[in-house]
Amino acid sequence: MSFGMNNYIAVDDVRLHVERHGNGEPLLMIPGLGAGNWLWSKNVAALSKHFTLIMPELRGSGRSDKPDQIYKIALFAADLKVVLDQLDIRQAHLLGASLGGFVAQYFSAQWPERVARLILVSTSLGGQCQIGPDGETLSRVIRPRGKTSRERLENAYALNFTEDFMRKHPEELEHITAWRTQYPQPEHIYYRQLLAGNAYDGAQLAEKISAPTLICAGKDDPLVPVQNAQALQKKIPQARLALFEGKHIFFFEQSRKFNQAVIEFLDESFVVAPSGAKCVEITSSSLEPS
């Protein structure tokens, strides 16, 4: 089908907003809970030089339709299969963040022939294998603080970004707030997506993932503690682990390092630790400037 940079793809009676950028092998980028494509704003420029980025916003998020229905990870994955089918893409790399990581895992286990390589970011196995946040953090997820939607968004930033980043880059946070205020997610849809994530249990599915996999995590993520990435690595047969400085959306703050790790992994040149262990910490000295 003919497809521009911004378009909608219909899945039955639901319209999904999808962006496409760049040229090269297709890379399907799947955002997390309540997030739109603002999530990738620090990654698009670098990654689109190497790949064709296919960037859908999940049903219920961003500019996609927000039907009042039961949401499931399987439903999100089926939506994305339709997106690839409509774009005549037989196989793609997948990159999923947070809730999008659940979707990417399910998709990879269900349709392994459609996945070349897999990147899982700030995510977990879900279910009983998941190591959850502490009680205070969990309460802020279940009941976001603030009287207005803007206040609730701003109060959540401390869970996603480091204090240093928030202090030095208030304009970045304002840009995100403006975007999310322009394309708001109704509260009841937020909870429907949240319940979809809570219901997901990927322990058995992860063992079926055959694609080479890169697992990326922020070392100080309060929402999805780093032990979850280590558990994922043990379950997925061909998995490597890369740890970054930062919290849940470390790939926004550490975009240069993250982008380079993604490019190297998808180009099959990602370097493992010298000891031979399948883990590497991404620090200021471990990657050359791009």
mmCIF file of C-alpha atoms in Angstrom, residues 18-286:
data_model
loop_
_atom_site.group_PDB
_atom_site.id
_atom_site.type_symbol
_atom_site.label_atom_id
_atom_site.label_comp_id
_atom_site.label_asym_id
_atom_site.label_seq_id
_atom_site.Cartn_x
_atom_site.Cartn_y
_atom_site.Cartn_z
ATOM 1 C CA VAL A 18 1.532 4.842 12.220
ATOM 2 C CA GLU A 19 4.623 6.819 11.259
ATOM 3 C CA ARG A 20 7.344 5.701 8.874
ATOM 4 C CA HIS A 21 10.828 7.192 8.695
ATOM 5 C CA GLY A 22 14.061 6.343 6.909
ATOM 6 C CA ASN A 23 15.283 3.577 4.655
ATOM 7 C CA GLY A 24 16.713 0.129 5.217
ATOM 8 C CA GLU A 25 15.545 -3.020 6.937
ATOM 9 C CA PRO A 26 12.224 -2.465 8.751
ATOM 10 C CA LEU A 27 12.332 -1.819 12.496
ATOM 11 C CA LEU A 28 8.950 -1.926 14.243
ATOM 12 C CA MET A 29 9.062 0.290 17.354
ATOM 13 C CA ILE A 30 6.395 -0.418 19.991
ATOM 14 C CA PRO A 31 5.779 2.180 22.735
ATOM 15 C CA GLY A 32 4.668 1.500 26.289
ATOM 16 C CA LEU A 33 1.731 2.221 28.569
ATOM 17 C CA GLY A 34 -0.083 5.377 27.508
ATOM 18 C CA ALA A 35 2.841 6.497 25.364
ATOM 19 C CA GLY A 36 2.796 7.821 21.834
ATOM 20 C CA ASN A 37 5.614 8.298 19.385
ATOM 21 C CA TRP A 38 7.033 11.173 21.436
ATOM 22 C CA LEU A 39 8.782 8.309 23.239
ATOM 23 C CA TRP A 40 11.146 7.847 20.285
ATOM 24 C CA SER A 41 11.853 11.524 19.612
ATOM 25 C CA LYS A 42 15.534 11.135 20.578
ATOM 26 C CA ASN A 43 15.982 7.955 18.543
ATOM 27 C CA VAL A 44 14.339 8.609 15.178
ATOM 28 C CA ALA A 45 17.049 10.764 13.592
ATOM 29 C CA ALA A 46 19.888 8.316 14.267
ATOM 30 C CA LEU A 47 18.021 5.055 13.664
ATOM 31 C CA SER A 48 16.285 6.222 10.488
ATOM 32 C CA LYS A 49 19.698 6.576 8.822
ATOM 33 C CA HIS A 50 20.039 2.795 9.020
ATOM 34 C CA PHE A 51 16.500 1.382 9.097
ATOM 35 C CA THR A 52 12.954 1.976 7.925
ATOM 36 C CA LEU A 53 11.235 2.827 11.194
ATOM 37 C CA ILE A 54 7.636 1.645 11.493
ATOM 38 C CA MET A 55 6.185 3.447 14.513
ATOM 39 C CA PRO A 56 2.604 2.546 15.461
ATOM 40 C CA GLU A 57 0.793 3.974 18.450
ATOM 41 C CA LEU A 58 -1.077 1.198 20.248
ATOM 42 C CA ARG A 59 -4.852 1.253 20.322
ATOM 43 C CA GLY A 60 -5.780 3.439 23.260
ATOM 44 C CA SER A 61 -2.693 5.661 22.966
ATOM 45 C CA GLY A 62 -1.527 8.783 21.185
ATOM 46 C CA ARG A 63 -3.359 9.528 17.958
ATOM 47 C CA SER A 64 -4.753 6.008 17.560
ATOM 48 C CA ASP A 65 -8.398 5.288 18.302
ATOM 49 C CA LYS A 66 -9.226 4.609 21.947
ATOM 50 C CA PRO A 67 -12.135 2.137 22.035
ATOM 51 C CA ASP A 68 -13.643 1.372 25.426
ATOM 52 C CA GLN A 69 -13.050 -2.381 25.481
ATOM 53 C CA ILE A 70 -10.994 -5.046 27.220
ATOM 54 C CA TYR A 71 -7.368 -4.655 26.157
ATOM 55 C CA LYS A 72 -4.962 -7.588 26.013
ATOM 56 C CA ILE A 73 -1.332 -7.979 25.026
ATOM 57 C CA ALA A 74 -2.448 -10.521 22.426
ATOM 58 C CA LEU A 75 -4.772 -7.909 20.933
ATOM 59 C CA PHE A 76 -1.993 -5.334 20.653
ATOM 60 C CA ALA A 77 0.244 -7.926 18.982
ATOM 61 C CA ALA A 78 -2.477 -8.928 16.524
ATOM 62 C CA ASP A 79 -2.946 -5.253 15.658
ATOM 63 C CA LEU A 80 0.730 -4.951 14.803
ATOM 64 C CA LYS A 81 0.659 -8.068 12.655
ATOM 65 C CA VAL A 82 -2.059 -6.366 10.605
ATOM 66 C CA VAL A 83 0.125 -3.256 10.348
ATOM 67 C CA LEU A 84 3.004 -5.289 8.915
ATOM 68 C CA ASP A 85 0.645 -7.174 6.606
ATOM 69 C CA GLN A 86 -0.851 -3.934 5.304
ATOM 70 C CA LEU A 87 2.631 -2.575 4.638
ATOM 71 C CA ASP A 88 3.673 -5.809 2.871
ATOM 72 C CA ILE A 89 6.476 -6.389 5.377
ATOM 73 C CA ARG A 90 7.185 -10.096 5.686
ATOM 74 C CA GLN A 91 9.840 -9.790 8.388
ATOM 75 C CA ALA A 92 11.042 -6.970 10.643
ATOM 76 C CA HIS A 93 13.215 -6.241 13.618
ATOM 77 C CA LEU A 94 11.109 -5.496 16.715
ATOM 78 C CA LEU A 95 11.858 -2.990 19.469
ATOM 79 C CA GLY A 96 9.433 -2.808 22.381
ATOM 80 C CA ALA A 97 9.639 -0.627 25.484
ATOM 81 C CA SER A 98 7.919 -1.348 28.811
ATOM 82 C CA LEU A 99 4.369 -2.534 27.978
ATOM 83 C CA GLY A 100 5.530 -2.555 24.363
ATOM 84 C CA GLY A 101 8.129 -5.086 25.461
ATOM 85 C CA PHE A 102 5.318 -7.448 26.450
ATOM 86 C CA VAL A 103 3.782 -6.965 23.019
ATOM 87 C CA ALA A 104 7.126 -7.608 21.315
ATOM 88 C CA GLN A 105 7.671 -10.794 23.332
ATOM 89 C CA TYR A 106 4.212 -12.128 22.534
ATOM 90 C CA PHE A 107 4.581 -11.272 18.846
ATOM 91 C CA SER A 108 8.015 -12.936 18.658
ATOM 92 C CA ALA A 109 6.793 -16.144 20.282
ATOM 93 C CA GLN A 110 3.564 -16.274 18.283
ATOM 94 C CA TRP A 111 4.971 -15.408 14.840
ATOM 95 C CA PRO A 112 8.709 -16.180 14.991
ATOM 96 C CA GLU A 113 9.059 -16.202 11.216
ATOM 97 C CA ARG A 114 8.102 -12.506 11.152
ATOM 98 C CA VAL A 115 10.889 -11.402 13.535
ATOM 99 C CA ALA A 116 14.513 -10.992 12.447
ATOM 100 C CA ARG A 117 15.940 -9.577 15.673
ATOM 101 C CA LEU A 118 14.340 -8.437 18.908
ATOM 102 C CA ILE A 119 15.175 -5.580 21.278
ATOM 103 C CA LEU A 120 13.429 -5.436 24.655
ATOM 104 C CA VAL A 121 13.700 -2.217 26.642
ATOM 105 C CA SER A 122 12.696 -1.471 30.261
ATOM 106 C CA THR A 123 10.482 -4.540 30.427
ATOM 107 C CA SER A 124 10.032 -7.885 32.165
ATOM 108 C CA LEU A 125 8.561 -11.373 31.887
ATOM 109 C CA GLY A 126 5.370 -10.211 33.570
ATOM 110 C CA GLY A 127 3.290 -12.495 35.770
ATOM 111 C CA GLN A 128 4.680 -14.080 38.908
ATOM 112 C CA CYS A 129 8.224 -13.916 37.546
ATOM 113 C CA GLN A 130 8.087 -10.133 37.482
ATOM 114 C CA ILE A 131 9.940 -8.181 40.147
ATOM 115 C CA GLY A 132 7.667 -5.247 40.776
ATOM 116 C CA PRO A 133 8.328 -1.729 42.001
ATOM 117 C CA ASP A 134 8.263 -0.838 45.679
ATOM 118 C CA GLY A 135 4.959 0.083 47.303
ATOM 119 C CA GLU A 136 5.384 3.837 46.980
ATOM 120 C CA THR A 137 6.233 3.606 43.283
ATOM 121 C CA LEU A 138 3.380 1.187 42.625
ATOM 122 C CA SER A 139 0.885 3.525 44.262
ATOM 123 C CA ARG A 140 2.022 6.343 41.961
ATOM 124 C CA VAL A 141 1.402 4.111 38.934
ATOM 125 C CA ILE A 142 -2.037 2.955 40.082
ATOM 126 C CA ARG A 143 -3.127 6.405 41.262
ATOM 127 C CA PRO A 144 -1.144 9.094 39.429
ATOM 128 C CA ARG A 145 -0.834 12.194 41.608
ATOM 129 C CA GLY A 146 -2.238 15.564 40.618
ATOM 130 C CA LYS A 147 -5.550 17.359 40.232
ATOM 131 C CA THR A 148 -5.177 17.921 36.492
ATOM 132 C CA SER A 149 -3.900 15.697 33.700
ATOM 133 C CA ARG A 150 -0.928 18.030 33.291
ATOM 134 C CA GLU A 151 -0.016 17.725 36.981
ATOM 135 C CA ARG A 152 -0.306 13.946 36.815
ATOM 136 C CA LEU A 153 2.005 13.810 33.815
ATOM 137 C CA GLU A 154 4.591 16.068 35.417
ATOM 138 C CA ASN A 155 4.537 14.163 38.713
ATOM 139 C CA ALA A 156 5.299 10.919 36.866
ATOM 140 C CA TYR A 157 8.531 12.223 35.360
ATOM 141 C CA ALA A 158 10.566 11.428 38.471
ATOM 142 C CA LEU A 159 9.884 7.728 37.861
ATOM 143 C CA ASN A 160 11.108 7.928 34.291
ATOM 144 C CA PHE A 161 13.957 10.439 34.251
ATOM 145 C CA THR A 162 16.904 11.190 36.510
ATOM 146 C CA GLU A 163 16.916 14.307 38.669
ATOM 147 C CA ASP A 164 19.953 15.578 36.796
ATOM 148 C CA PHE A 165 18.175 15.333 33.440
ATOM 149 C CA MET A 166 15.019 17.012 34.736
ATOM 150 C CA ARG A 167 17.033 19.865 36.228
ATOM 151 C CA LYS A 168 19.110 20.468 33.098
ATOM 152 C CA HIS A 169 16.432 19.902 30.440
ATOM 153 C CA PRO A 170 13.077 21.319 31.574
ATOM 154 C CA GLU A 171 12.309 22.213 27.950
ATOM 155 C CA GLU A 172 12.378 18.515 27.019
ATOM 156 C CA LEU A 173 9.817 17.698 29.697
ATOM 157 C CA GLU A 174 7.655 20.614 28.613
ATOM 158 C CA HIS A 175 7.704 19.292 25.048
ATOM 159 C CA ILE A 176 6.535 15.871 26.252
ATOM 160 C CA THR A 177 3.835 17.422 28.428
ATOM 161 C CA ALA A 178 2.574 19.530 25.526
ATOM 162 C CA TRP A 179 2.438 16.497 23.230
ATOM 163 C CA ARG A 180 0.590 14.331 25.753
ATOM 164 C CA THR A 181 -1.801 17.138 26.600
ATOM 165 C CA GLN A 182 -2.598 17.571 22.914
ATOM 166 C CA TYR A 183 -3.310 13.843 22.507
ATOM 167 C CA PRO A 184 -4.644 12.848 25.945
ATOM 168 C CA GLN A 185 -5.407 9.324 27.040
ATOM 169 C CA PRO A 186 -8.708 9.034 28.939
ATOM 170 C CA GLU A 187 -8.224 7.788 32.474
ATOM 171 C CA HIS A 188 -10.363 4.677 31.979
ATOM 172 C CA ILE A 189 -8.328 3.717 28.894
ATOM 173 C CA TYR A 190 -5.114 4.137 30.887
ATOM 174 C CA TYR A 191 -6.423 1.604 33.391
ATOM 175 C CA ARG A 192 -7.524 -0.776 30.636
ATOM 176 C CA GLN A 193 -3.982 -0.762 29.233
ATOM 177 C CA LEU A 194 -2.566 -1.122 32.737
ATOM 178 C CA LEU A 195 -4.758 -4.180 33.347
ATOM 179 C CA ALA A 196 -3.585 -5.694 30.063
ATOM 180 C CA GLY A 197 -0.024 -5.454 31.304
ATOM 181 C CA ASN A 198 -0.900 -6.835 34.727
ATOM 182 C CA ALA A 199 -2.543 -9.871 33.112
ATOM 183 C CA TYR A 200 0.453 -10.748 30.943
ATOM 184 C CA ASP A 201 2.609 -13.727 31.952
ATOM 185 C CA GLY A 202 5.407 -14.347 29.482
ATOM 186 C CA ALA A 203 7.550 -16.886 31.329
ATOM 187 C CA GLN A 204 6.696 -19.762 28.994
ATOM 188 C CA LEU A 205 6.446 -17.590 25.892
ATOM 189 C CA ALA A 206 9.942 -16.186 26.410
ATOM 190 C CA GLU A 207 11.450 -19.644 26.068
ATOM 191 C CA LYS A 208 9.896 -19.888 22.587
ATOM 192 C CA ILE A 209 11.560 -16.734 21.289
ATOM 193 C CA SER A 210 14.067 -17.803 18.651
ATOM 194 C CA ALA A 211 15.209 -14.394 17.397
ATOM 195 C CA PRO A 212 18.559 -13.038 18.591
ATOM 196 C CA THR A 213 17.585 -10.652 21.382
ATOM 197 C CA LEU A 214 19.105 -7.585 22.994
ATOM 198 C CA ILE A 215 17.698 -6.689 26.412
ATOM 199 C CA CYS A 216 18.290 -3.095 27.528
ATOM 200 C CA ALA A 217 17.630 -1.731 31.002
ATOM 201 C CA GLY A 218 18.238 1.363 33.082
ATOM 202 C CA LYS A 219 20.242 0.496 36.172
ATOM 203 C CA ASP A 220 18.117 2.776 38.374
ATOM 204 C CA ASP A 221 14.675 2.025 36.916
ATOM 205 C CA PRO A 222 12.150 2.194 39.802
ATOM 206 C CA LEU A 223 9.247 0.920 37.674
ATOM 207 C CA VAL A 224 10.898 -2.180 36.220
ATOM 208 C CA PRO A 225 13.904 -2.995 38.430
ATOM 209 C CA VAL A 226 16.988 -4.195 36.581
ATOM 210 C CA GLN A 227 16.614 -7.737 37.951
ATOM 211 C CA ASN A 228 13.783 -8.175 35.458
ATOM 212 C CA ALA A 229 16.185 -7.751 32.558
ATOM 213 C CA GLN A 230 18.449 -10.373 34.078
ATOM 214 C CA ALA A 231 15.494 -12.764 34.406
ATOM 215 C CA LEU A 232 14.564 -12.165 30.766
ATOM 216 C CA GLN A 233 18.097 -12.940 29.680
ATOM 217 C CA LYS A 234 17.953 -16.304 31.441
ATOM 218 C CA LYS A 235 14.668 -17.251 29.751
ATOM 219 C CA ILE A 236 15.297 -16.162 26.156
ATOM 220 C CA PRO A 237 17.711 -18.551 24.412
ATOM 221 C CA GLN A 238 19.736 -16.050 22.339
ATOM 222 C CA ALA A 239 19.654 -13.031 24.641
ATOM 223 C CA ARG A 240 22.274 -10.425 25.465
ATOM 224 C CA LEU A 241 21.959 -7.807 28.182
ATOM 225 C CA ALA A 242 23.032 -4.166 28.049
ATOM 226 C CA LEU A 243 22.750 -1.942 31.125
ATOM 227 C CA PHE A 244 22.560 1.832 30.875
ATOM 228 C CA GLU A 245 22.734 4.697 33.335
ATOM 229 C CA GLY A 246 19.265 6.048 34.042
ATOM 230 C CA LYS A 247 15.698 5.178 34.916
ATOM 231 C CA HIS A 248 12.699 3.842 32.995
ATOM 232 C CA ILE A 249 13.114 6.013 29.887
ATOM 233 C CA PHE A 250 16.911 5.912 29.921
ATOM 234 C CA PHE A 251 16.885 5.645 26.112
ATOM 235 C CA PHE A 252 15.657 9.253 25.973
ATOM 236 C CA GLU A 253 18.410 10.552 28.243
ATOM 237 C CA GLN A 254 21.122 8.204 26.963
ATOM 238 C CA SER A 255 19.943 8.344 23.374
ATOM 239 C CA ARG A 256 23.361 8.433 21.715
ATOM 240 C CA LYS A 257 24.599 5.385 23.573
ATOM 241 C CA PHE A 258 21.300 3.542 23.155
ATOM 242 C CA ASN A 259 21.043 4.325 19.447
ATOM 243 C CA GLN A 260 24.563 3.087 18.832
ATOM 244 C CA ALA A 261 23.902 -0.132 20.756
ATOM 245 C CA VAL A 262 20.759 -0.765 18.688
ATOM 246 C CA ILE A 263 22.534 -0.100 15.393
ATOM 247 C CA GLU A 264 25.459 -2.336 16.313
ATOM 248 C CA PHE A 265 23.188 -5.147 17.473
ATOM 249 C CA LEU A 266 21.029 -5.072 14.354
ATOM 250 C CA ASP A 267 24.178 -4.903 12.233
ATOM 251 C CA GLU A 268 25.510 -7.956 14.112
ATOM 252 C CA SER A 269 28.483 -6.110 15.565
ATOM 253 C CA PHE A 270 27.319 -5.715 19.173
ATOM 254 C CA VAL A 271 30.265 -6.474 21.455
ATOM 255 C CA VAL A 272 29.791 -8.675 24.525
ATOM 256 C CA ALA A 273 31.809 -8.275 27.693
ATOM 257 C CA PRO A 274 35.513 -9.261 27.427
ATOM 258 C CA SER A 275 34.983 -12.176 29.818
ATOM 259 C CA GLY A 276 32.606 -13.766 27.327
ATOM 260 C CA ALA A 277 29.579 -13.108 29.501
ATOM 261 C CA LYS A 278 26.516 -11.975 27.613
ATOM 262 C CA CYS A 279 26.259 -8.666 29.451
ATOM 263 C CA VAL A 280 27.789 -5.270 28.885
ATOM 264 C CA GLU A 281 27.357 -2.030 30.809
ATOM 265 C CA ILE A 282 26.977 0.973 28.522
ATOM 266 C CA THR A 283 28.997 3.783 30.086
ATOM 267 C CA SER A 284 30.471 6.993 28.766
ATOM 268 C CA SER A 285 33.663 5.155 27.816
ATOM 269 C CA SER A 286 32.174 1.975 26.352
#
